[in-house]
Coordinates of N, CA, C and O in Angstrom, one line a residue:
X1 N -45.0 19.5 -5.9 CA -44.1 20.6 -5.7 C -42.7 20.0 -5.5 O -42.5 19.1 -4.8
X2 N -41.7 20.5 -6.2 CA -40.3 20.1 -6.2 C -39.6 20.7 -5.0 O -39.8 21.9 -4.8
X3 N -38.7 20.0 -4.4 CA -37.9 20.6 -3.3 C -36.6 21.0 -3.9 O -36.0 20.3 -4.7
X4 N -36.1 22.1 -3.5 CA -34.8 22.6 -4.0 C -33.9 22.7 -2.8 O -34.3 23.1 -1.7
X5 N -32.6 22.4 -3.1 CA -31.6 22.6 -2.1 C -30.9 23.9 -2.3 O -30.6 24.3 -3.4
X6 N -30.7 24.6 -1.2 CA -30.1 25.9 -1.3 C -29.4 26.3 0.0 O -29.6 25.6 1.0
X7 N -28.7 27.4 0.0 CA -28.1 27.8 1.3 C -29.1 28.2 2.3 O -30.2 28.8 2.0
X8 N -28.8 27.9 3.5 CA -29.8 28.3 4.6 C -29.4 29.8 5.0 O -28.3 30.1 5.1
X9 N -30.4 30.5 5.2 CA -30.2 31.9 5.7 C -30.7 32.1 7.1 O -30.8 33.3 7.5
X10 N -31.1 31.1 7.8 CA -31.5 31.2 9.2 C -30.8 30.3 10.0 O -30.4 29.2 9.6
X11 N -30.5 30.7 11.3 CA -29.8 29.8 12.2 C -30.8 28.8 12.8 O -32.0 28.9 12.6
X12 N -30.4 27.9 13.6 CA -31.2 26.8 14.2 C -32.3 27.5 15.1 O -33.4 27.0 15.2
X13 N -31.9 28.5 15.8 CA -32.9 29.1 16.8 C -33.8 30.1 16.1 O -34.6 30.7 16.7
X14 N -33.7 30.2 14.8 CA -34.6 31.2 14.1 C -33.9 32.5 13.8 O -34.5 33.3 13.1
X15 N -32.7 32.8 14.4 CA -32.1 34.0 14.1 C -31.4 34.1 12.8 O -31.3 33.1 12.1
X16 N -31.1 35.3 12.3 CA -30.5 35.5 11.0 C -29.0 35.2 11.1 O -28.3 35.4 12.1
X17 N -28.5 34.7 10.0 CA -27.0 34.4 9.9 C -26.4 35.6 9.1 O -27.0 36.1 8.2
X18 N -25.1 35.9 9.5 CA -24.4 36.8 8.7 C -23.6 36.0 7.6 O -23.6 34.8 7.7
X19 N -23.0 36.7 6.6 CA -22.4 35.9 5.5 C -21.3 35.0 6.0 O -20.9 34.0 5.4
X20 N -20.6 35.3 7.2 CA -19.5 34.5 7.7 C -19.9 33.7 8.9 O -19.0 33.3 9.7
X21 N -21.2 33.4 9.2 CA -21.6 32.6 10.3 C -22.4 33.4 11.4 O -22.7 34.5 11.2
X22 N -22.7 32.7 12.5 CA -23.5 33.4 13.5 C -22.7 34.5 14.2 O -21.5 34.5 14.2
X23 N -23.4 35.5 14.7 CA -22.8 36.6 15.3 C -22.1 36.3 16.7 O -21.0 36.6 17.0
X24 N -22.8 35.5 17.5 CA -22.3 35.2 18.8 C -22.0 33.7 18.9 O -22.3 32.9 18.0
X25 N -21.4 33.3 20.0 CA -21.1 31.9 20.3 C -22.3 31.3 21.0 O -22.7 31.8 22.0
X26 N -23.0 30.3 20.4 CA -24.2 29.7 21.0 C -23.8 29.1 22.4 O -22.6 28.7 22.6
X27 N -24.8 29.0 23.3 CA -24.6 28.4 24.6 C -24.2 26.9 24.4 O -24.7 26.2 23.5
X28 N -23.3 26.4 25.2 CA -23.0 25.0 25.2 C -21.8 24.7 24.3 O -21.3 23.6 24.3
X29 N -21.3 25.7 23.6 CA -20.1 25.5 22.7 C -18.9 25.9 23.5 O -18.8 27.0 24.1
X30 N -17.9 25.0 23.6 CA -16.7 25.3 24.4 C -15.5 25.1 23.5 O -15.5 24.4 22.4
X31 N -14.4 25.7 23.9 CA -13.2 25.6 23.1 C -12.5 24.4 23.7 O -11.8 24.4 24.7
X32 N -12.6 23.2 23.0 CA -12.0 22.0 23.5 C -10.7 21.6 22.7 O -10.3 20.5 22.7
X33 N -10.1 22.6 22.1 CA -8.8 22.3 21.4 C -7.7 22.2 22.4 O -7.9 22.4 23.6
X34 N -6.5 21.9 21.9 CA -5.4 21.8 22.8 C -5.0 23.1 23.4 O -5.1 24.2 22.8
X35 N -4.5 23.1 24.6 CA -4.0 24.3 25.3 C -2.6 24.7 24.9 O -2.0 23.9 24.1
X36 N -2.2 25.8 25.3 CA -0.8 26.3 24.9 C 0.3 25.3 25.3 O 1.3 25.2 24.6
X37 N 0.1 24.7 26.5 CA 1.2 23.8 26.9 C 1.2 22.5 26.0 O 2.3 21.9 25.8
X38 N 0.1 22.1 25.5 CA 0.0 20.9 24.6 C 0.5 21.3 23.2 O 1.0 20.4 22.5
X39 N 0.4 22.5 22.8 CA 0.8 22.9 21.5 C 2.4 23.0 21.5 O 2.9 22.9 20.4
X40 N 3.0 23.1 22.6 CA 4.5 23.3 22.6 C 5.2 21.9 22.4 O 6.4 21.9 22.2
X41 N 4.4 20.8 22.4 CA 5.0 19.5 22.2 C 5.4 19.4 20.8 O 4.8 19.9 19.9
X42 N 6.5 18.7 20.5 CA 7.1 18.5 19.2 C 6.0 17.9 18.3 O 5.4 16.9 18.6
X43 N 5.9 18.4 17.1 CA 4.9 17.9 16.1 C 5.5 16.7 15.3 O 6.7 16.6 15.1
X44 N 4.6 15.8 14.9 CA 5.0 14.7 14.1 C 4.6 14.9 12.7 O 3.4 15.2 12.5
X45 N 5.5 14.9 11.8 CA 5.2 15.1 10.4 C 4.8 13.8 9.7 O 5.5 12.8 9.9
X46 N 3.7 13.9 9.0 CA 3.3 12.7 8.2 C 3.3 13.0 6.7 O 2.8 14.1 6.3
X47 N 4.0 12.2 6.0 CA 4.1 12.4 4.5 C 2.7 12.0 3.9 O 2.2 10.9 4.0
X48 N 2.1 13.0 3.2 CA 0.8 12.7 2.5 C 1.0 12.2 1.1 O 0.1 11.5 0.6
X49 N 2.1 12.4 0.5 CA 2.3 11.9 -0.9 C 2.6 10.4 -0.8 O 3.2 9.9 0.1
X50 N 2.2 9.7 -1.9 CA 2.5 8.3 -1.9 C 4.0 8.0 -2.0 O 4.7 8.9 -2.6
X51 N 4.4 6.9 -1.5 CA 5.8 6.6 -1.5 C 6.2 6.3 -3.0 O 5.5 5.7 -3.7
X52 N 7.4 6.9 -3.4 CA 7.8 6.7 -4.8 C 8.4 5.3 -4.9 O 9.3 4.9 -4.2
X53 N 7.9 4.5 -5.9 CA 8.3 3.2 -6.1 C 8.6 3.0 -7.6 O 8.0 3.7 -8.4
X54 N 9.4 2.0 -7.9 CA 9.6 1.7 -9.3 C 8.4 0.9 -9.8 O 7.9 0.0 -9.2
X55 N 7.8 1.4 -10.9 CA 6.6 0.7 -11.5 C 7.1 -0.4 -12.4 O 8.2 -0.5 -12.9
X56 N 6.1 -1.2 -12.8 CA 6.4 -2.4 -13.6 C 6.8 -1.9 -15.0 O 7.7 -2.5 -15.6
X57 N 6.3 -0.8 -15.5 CA 6.7 -0.3 -16.8 C 8.1 0.2 -16.8 O 8.8 0.3 -17.8
X58 N 8.7 0.5 -15.6 CA 10.1 0.9 -15.5 C 11.0 -0.3 -15.3 O 12.1 -0.3 -15.9
X59 N 10.5 -1.3 -14.7 CA 11.3 -2.5 -14.4 C 11.4 -3.4 -15.6 O 12.4 -4.1 -15.8
X60 N 10.3 -3.6 -16.3 CA 10.2 -4.6 -17.4 C 11.3 -4.5 -18.4 O 12.0 -5.5 -18.7
X61 N 11.6 -3.3 -19.0 CA 12.7 -3.3 -20.0 C 14.1 -3.5 -19.4 O 14.9 -4.1 -20.0
X62 N 14.3 -3.2 -18.1 CA 15.5 -3.4 -17.5 C 15.7 -4.9 -17.2 O 16.8 -5.4 -17.5
X63 N 14.7 -5.6 -16.8 CA 14.8 -7.0 -16.5 C 15.0 -7.8 -17.8 O 15.8 -8.7 -17.9
X64 N 14.3 -7.4 -18.9 CA 14.4 -8.1 -20.2 C 15.8 -7.9 -20.7 O 16.4 -8.9 -21.2
X65 N 16.3 -6.7 -20.7 CA 17.7 -6.4 -21.2 C 18.7 -7.2 -20.4 O 19.7 -7.8 -20.9
X66 N 18.6 -7.2 -19.1 CA 19.5 -7.9 -18.2 C 19.5 -9.4 -18.5 O 20.5 -10.1 -18.5
X67 N 18.3 -10.0 -18.7 CA 18.2 -11.4 -19.0 C 18.8 -11.8 -20.3 O 19.5 -12.7 -20.5
X68 N 18.5 -10.9 -21.3 CA 19.0 -11.2 -22.7 C 20.6 -11.1 -22.6 O 21.3 -11.9 -23.2
X69 N 21.1 -10.1 -22.0 CA 22.5 -9.9 -21.9 C 23.2 -11.0 -21.2 O 24.3 -11.5 -21.6
X70 N 22.6 -11.4 -20.0 CA 23.2 -12.5 -19.3 C 23.2 -13.8 -20.0 O 24.2 -14.6 -19.9
X71 N 22.1 -14.1 -20.8 CA 22.1 -15.3 -21.6 C 23.2 -15.2 -22.7 O 23.8 -16.2 -23.0
X72 N 23.3 -14.0 -23.4 CA 24.3 -13.9 -24.4 C 25.7 -14.1 -23.8 O 26.6 -14.5 -24.5
X73 N 25.9 -13.7 -22.5 CA 27.2 -13.8 -21.9 C 27.4 -15.2 -21.5 O 28.5 -15.7 -21.6
X74 N 26.4 -15.9 -21.0 CA 26.6 -17.2 -20.4 C 26.7 -18.3 -21.4 O 27.5 -19.2 -21.3
X75 N 25.9 -18.3 -22.5 CA 25.9 -19.4 -23.5 C 27.3 -19.6 -24.1 O 27.8 -20.7 -24.2
X76 N 27.9 -18.5 -24.7 CA 29.2 -18.8 -25.3 C 30.3 -19.3 -24.3 O 31.2 -20.0 -24.6
X77 N 30.1 -18.8 -23.0 CA 31.1 -19.2 -22.0 C 30.9 -20.7 -21.6 O 31.8 -21.4 -21.4
X78 N 29.6 -21.1 -21.6 CA 29.3 -22.5 -21.2 C 29.6 -23.5 -22.3 O 30.0 -24.6 -22.1
X79 N 29.2 -23.1 -23.6 CA 29.3 -24.1 -24.7 C 30.4 -23.8 -25.7 O 30.5 -24.5 -26.6
X80 N 31.2 -22.8 -25.5 CA 32.3 -22.4 -26.3 C 32.0 -22.5 -27.8 O 32.3 -23.5 -28.5
X81 N 31.4 -21.4 -28.3 CA 30.9 -21.4 -29.7 C 32.0 -21.1 -30.7 O 31.7 -20.8 -31.9
X82 N 33.2 -21.2 -30.4 CA 34.3 -21.0 -31.4 C 34.8 -19.6 -31.3 O 34.8 -18.9 -30.3
X83 N 35.2 -19.1 -32.5 CA 35.8 -17.7 -32.5 C 34.8 -16.6 -32.2 O 35.2 -15.6 -31.6
X84 N 33.6 -16.8 -32.7 CA 32.6 -15.7 -32.4 C 32.1 -15.7 -31.0 O 31.4 -14.8 -30.6
X85 N 32.4 -16.7 -30.2 CA 31.8 -16.8 -28.9 C 32.3 -15.7 -28.0 O 31.6 -15.2 -27.2
X86 N 33.6 -15.3 -28.2 CA 34.1 -14.2 -27.3 C 33.4 -12.9 -27.6 O 33.2 -12.1 -26.7
X87 N 33.2 -12.7 -28.9 CA 32.5 -11.4 -29.3 C 31.1 -11.4 -28.7 O 30.6 -10.4 -28.2
X88 N 30.4 -12.5 -28.9 CA 29.0 -12.6 -28.3 C 29.0 -12.4 -26.8 O 28.1 -11.7 -26.3
X89 N 30.0 -13.1 -26.2 CA 30.0 -13.0 -24.7 C 30.3 -11.5 -24.2 O 29.7 -11.0 -23.3
X90 N 31.2 -10.9 -24.9 CA 31.5 -9.5 -24.6 C 30.3 -8.6 -24.8 O 30.0 -7.6 -24.1
X91 N 29.6 -8.8 -25.9 CA 28.4 -8.0 -26.2 C 27.3 -8.3 -25.2 O 26.7 -7.4 -24.7
X92 N 27.2 -9.5 -24.7 CA 26.2 -9.9 -23.7 C 26.6 -9.2 -22.4 O 25.8 -8.7 -21.6
X93 N 27.9 -9.2 -22.1 CA 28.4 -8.5 -20.9 C 28.1 -7.0 -20.9 O 27.7 -6.4 -20.0
X94 N 28.3 -6.4 -22.1 CA 28.0 -5.0 -22.3 C 26.5 -4.7 -22.1 O 26.1 -3.7 -21.4
X95 N 25.7 -5.5 -22.7 CA 24.2 -5.3 -22.5 C 23.8 -5.5 -21.1 O 23.0 -4.7 -20.6
X96 N 24.4 -6.5 -20.4 CA 24.1 -6.7 -19.0 C 24.5 -5.5 -18.1 O 23.7 -5.0 -17.2
X97 N 25.7 -4.9 -18.4 CA 26.1 -3.8 -17.7 C 25.3 -2.5 -18.0 O 25.0 -1.7 -17.1
X98 N 24.8 -2.4 -19.2 CA 23.9 -1.3 -19.6 C 22.6 -1.4 -18.8 O 22.1 -0.4 -18.3
X99 N 22.1 -2.6 -18.7 CA 20.8 -2.8 -18.0 C 21.0 -2.5 -16.5 O 20.1 -1.9 -15.9
X100 N 22.1 -2.9 -16.0 CA 22.4 -2.6 -14.6 C 22.5 -1.1 -14.3 O 22.0 -0.6 -13.3
X101 N 23.2 -0.4 -15.2 CA 23.3 1.0 -15.1 C 21.9 1.7 -15.2 O 21.6 2.6 -14.5
X102 N 21.1 1.2 -16.1 CA 19.8 1.8 -16.3 C 19.0 1.6 -15.1 O 18.2 2.4 -14.6
X103 N 19.1 0.4 -14.5 CA 18.3 0.1 -13.3 C 18.8 0.9 -12.1 O 18.0 1.4 -11.3
X104 N 20.1 1.1 -12.0 CA 20.6 2.0 -10.9 C 20.1 3.4 -11.1 O 19.8 4.1 -10.1
X105 N 20.1 3.9 -12.3 CA 19.7 5.3 -12.5 C 18.2 5.4 -12.2 O 17.7 6.4 -11.7
X106 N 17.4 4.4 -12.6 CA 15.9 4.5 -12.3 C 15.7 4.4 -10.8 O 14.9 5.1 -10.3
X107 N 16.5 3.6 -10.1 CA 16.3 3.5 -8.7 C 16.8 4.8 -8.0 O 16.1 5.2 -7.0
X108 N 17.8 5.4 -8.5 CA 18.3 6.7 -7.9 C 17.2 7.8 -8.1 O 17.0 8.6 -7.2
X109 N 16.6 7.8 -9.3 CA 15.6 8.8 -9.6 C 14.4 8.6 -8.6 O 13.8 9.6 -8.2
X110 N 14.1 7.4 -8.2 CA 13.0 7.1 -7.3 C 13.4 7.5 -5.9 O 12.6 7.8 -5.0
X111 N 14.7 7.4 -5.6 CA 15.1 7.8 -4.2 C 15.9 6.7 -3.5 O 16.3 6.9 -2.4
X112 N 16.1 5.6 -4.1 CA 16.8 4.5 -3.5 C 18.3 4.8 -3.6 O 18.8 5.4 -4.5
X113 N 19.1 4.3 -2.6 CA 20.5 4.4 -2.6 C 21.2 3.0 -2.4 O 20.5 2.1 -1.9
X114 N 22.4 2.9 -2.6 CA 23.2 1.7 -2.3 C 23.3 1.6 -0.8 O 23.4 2.7 -0.1
X115 N 23.4 0.4 -0.2 CA 23.5 0.3 1.2 C 24.8 0.9 1.7 O 25.9 0.8 1.1
X116 N 24.7 1.7 2.7 CA 25.9 2.4 3.3 C 26.2 3.7 2.8 O 27.0 4.5 3.3
X117 N 25.5 4.1 1.7 CA 25.7 5.5 1.1 C 24.6 6.4 1.6 O 23.4 6.0 1.8
X118 N 24.9 7.7 1.7 CA 23.8 8.6 2.2 C 22.7 8.8 1.1 O 22.9 8.6 -0.1
X119 N 21.5 9.2 1.6 CA 20.4 9.5 0.7 C 20.7 10.7 -0.2 O 21.5 11.6 0.2
X120 N 20.1 10.7 -1.4 CA 20.2 11.8 -2.3 C 19.7 13.1 -1.7 O 18.6 13.1 -1.2
X121 N 20.5 14.1 -1.8 CA 20.0 15.4 -1.3 C 20.2 15.6 0.2 O 19.8 16.6 0.8
X122 N 20.7 14.6 0.9 CA 20.9 14.7 2.4 C 22.1 15.6 2.8 O 22.2 16.1 3.9
X123 N 23.0 15.7 1.9 CA 24.2 16.5 2.1 C 25.3 15.7 2.8 O 26.4 16.2 3.1
X124 N 25.0 14.5 3.2 CA 26.0 13.6 3.8 C 27.0 13.1 2.8 O 26.8 13.0 1.6
X125 N 28.3 12.9 3.3 CA 29.3 12.4 2.4 C 29.4 10.9 2.6 O 29.3 10.4 3.7
X126 N 29.7 10.2 1.5 CA 29.8 8.7 1.6 C 31.1 8.4 2.3 O 32.1 9.1 2.2
X127 N 31.1 7.3 3.1 CA 32.3 6.7 3.7 C 33.2 6.2 2.7 O 32.8 5.4 1.8
X128 N 34.5 6.6 2.7 CA 35.4 6.1 1.7 C 35.7 4.6 1.7 O 36.0 4.0 0.7
X129 N 35.5 4.0 2.9 CA 35.7 2.5 3.0 C 34.6 1.8 2.2 O 34.9 0.8 1.5
X130 N 33.4 2.3 2.3 CA 32.3 1.7 1.6 C 32.4 1.9 0.1 O 32.2 0.9 -0.7
X131 N 32.8 3.1 -0.4 CA 33.1 3.3 -1.8 C 34.2 2.4 -2.3 O 34.1 1.9 -3.4
X132 N 35.3 2.3 -1.5 CA 36.4 1.4 -2.0 C 35.9 -0.1 -2.0 O 36.3 -0.8 -3.0
X133 N 35.1 -0.5 -1.1 CA 34.6 -1.9 -1.2 C 33.7 -2.1 -2.4 O 33.9 -3.1 -3.1
X134 N 32.9 -1.1 -2.7 CA 32.1 -1.3 -4.0 C 33.0 -1.3 -5.2 O 32.8 -2.1 -6.1
X135 N 34.0 -0.4 -5.2 CA 34.9 -0.4 -6.4 C 35.7 -1.7 -6.5 O 35.9 -2.2 -7.6
X136 N 36.1 -2.3 -5.4 CA 36.9 -3.5 -5.5 C 36.0 -4.7 -6.0 O 36.5 -5.5 -6.8
X137 N 34.8 -4.7 -5.5 CA 33.8 -5.8 -6.0 C 33.6 -5.6 -7.5 O 33.6 -6.6 -8.2
X138 N 33.3 -4.4 -7.9 CA 33.1 -4.2 -9.3 C 34.3 -4.5 -10.2 O 34.2 -5.2 -11.2
X139 N 35.5 -4.1 -9.7 CA 36.7 -4.4 -10.4 C 37.0 -5.9 -10.5 O 37.4 -6.4 -11.5
X140 N 36.7 -6.6 -9.4 CA 36.9 -8.1 -9.4 C 36.0 -8.8 -10.3 O 36.4 -9.7 -11.1
X141 N 34.7 -8.4 -10.4 CA 33.8 -9.0 -11.3 C 34.2 -8.7 -12.8 O 34.2 -9.6 -13.6
X142 N 34.6 -7.5 -13.0 CA 35.1 -7.1 -14.4 C 36.3 -7.9 -14.8 O 36.4 -8.4 -15.9
X143 N 37.3 -8.1 -13.9 CA 38.5 -8.8 -14.2 C 38.2 -10.3 -14.5 O 38.7 -10.9 -15.4
X144 N 37.3 -10.9 -13.7 CA 36.9 -12.3 -13.9 C 36.2 -12.5 -15.2 O 36.4 -13.5 -15.9
X145 N 35.3 -11.5 -15.5 CA 34.6 -11.6 -16.8 C 35.5 -11.5 -18.0 O 35.4 -12.3 -18.9
X146 N 36.4 -10.6 -18.0 CA 37.3 -10.4 -19.1 C 38.3 -11.6 -19.2 O 38.6 -12.1 -20.3
X147 N 38.7 -12.1 -18.0 CA 39.6 -13.2 -18.0 C 38.9 -14.5 -18.6 O 39.5 -15.2 -19.4
X148 N 37.6 -14.7 -18.3 CA 36.9 -15.8 -18.8 C 36.7 -15.7 -20.3 O 36.9 -16.7 -21.0
X149 N 36.4 -14.5 -20.8 CA 36.2 -14.4 -22.2 C 37.5 -14.5 -22.9 O 37.6 -15.1 -24.0
X150 N 38.6 -14.0 -22.3 CA 39.9 -14.2 -23.0 C 40.4 -15.6 -23.1 O 41.1 -16.0 -24.0
X151 N 39.9 -16.5 -22.1 CA 40.2 -17.9 -22.2 C 39.5 -18.6 -23.3 O 39.9 -19.7 -23.6
X152 N 38.5 -18.0 -23.9 CA 37.8 -18.7 -25.0 C 38.7 -18.7 -26.2 O 38.4 -19.6 -27.1
X153 N 39.6 -17.9 -26.4 CA 40.4 -17.8 -27.6 C 41.5 -18.8 -27.6 O 42.1 -19.3 -26.9

């Protein structure tokens, strides 16, 4: 004879069950949940979604482009390939900057921000001193790169 699993229609004590459970509260069952004074305590929220991270398939093309661009920029500067060296160096600089921009956009999409700047969607305004510091660093690097390429000629 085969045994079949199915819904139980009798309670443990032999009484009948209603569709939504037993009619009364069985003896020995107590309400051991938190009281009203414990419920008034501030709740702690826990994020159930996994943390958003850059995956390898997002990082690989950015790293490959950055490496190729930096090599194209570095070799003509180091070995001075003649008249075409400046063009190759500027193309390498352009590819490196494109890879850096692509990486920044991917990081921003995941939720990362530059140090000192507010998170995306927080409504906070960036401090103007930090923005100026980032702009000065970027401008100095750009001026040094163009100056070095211009010295190849």
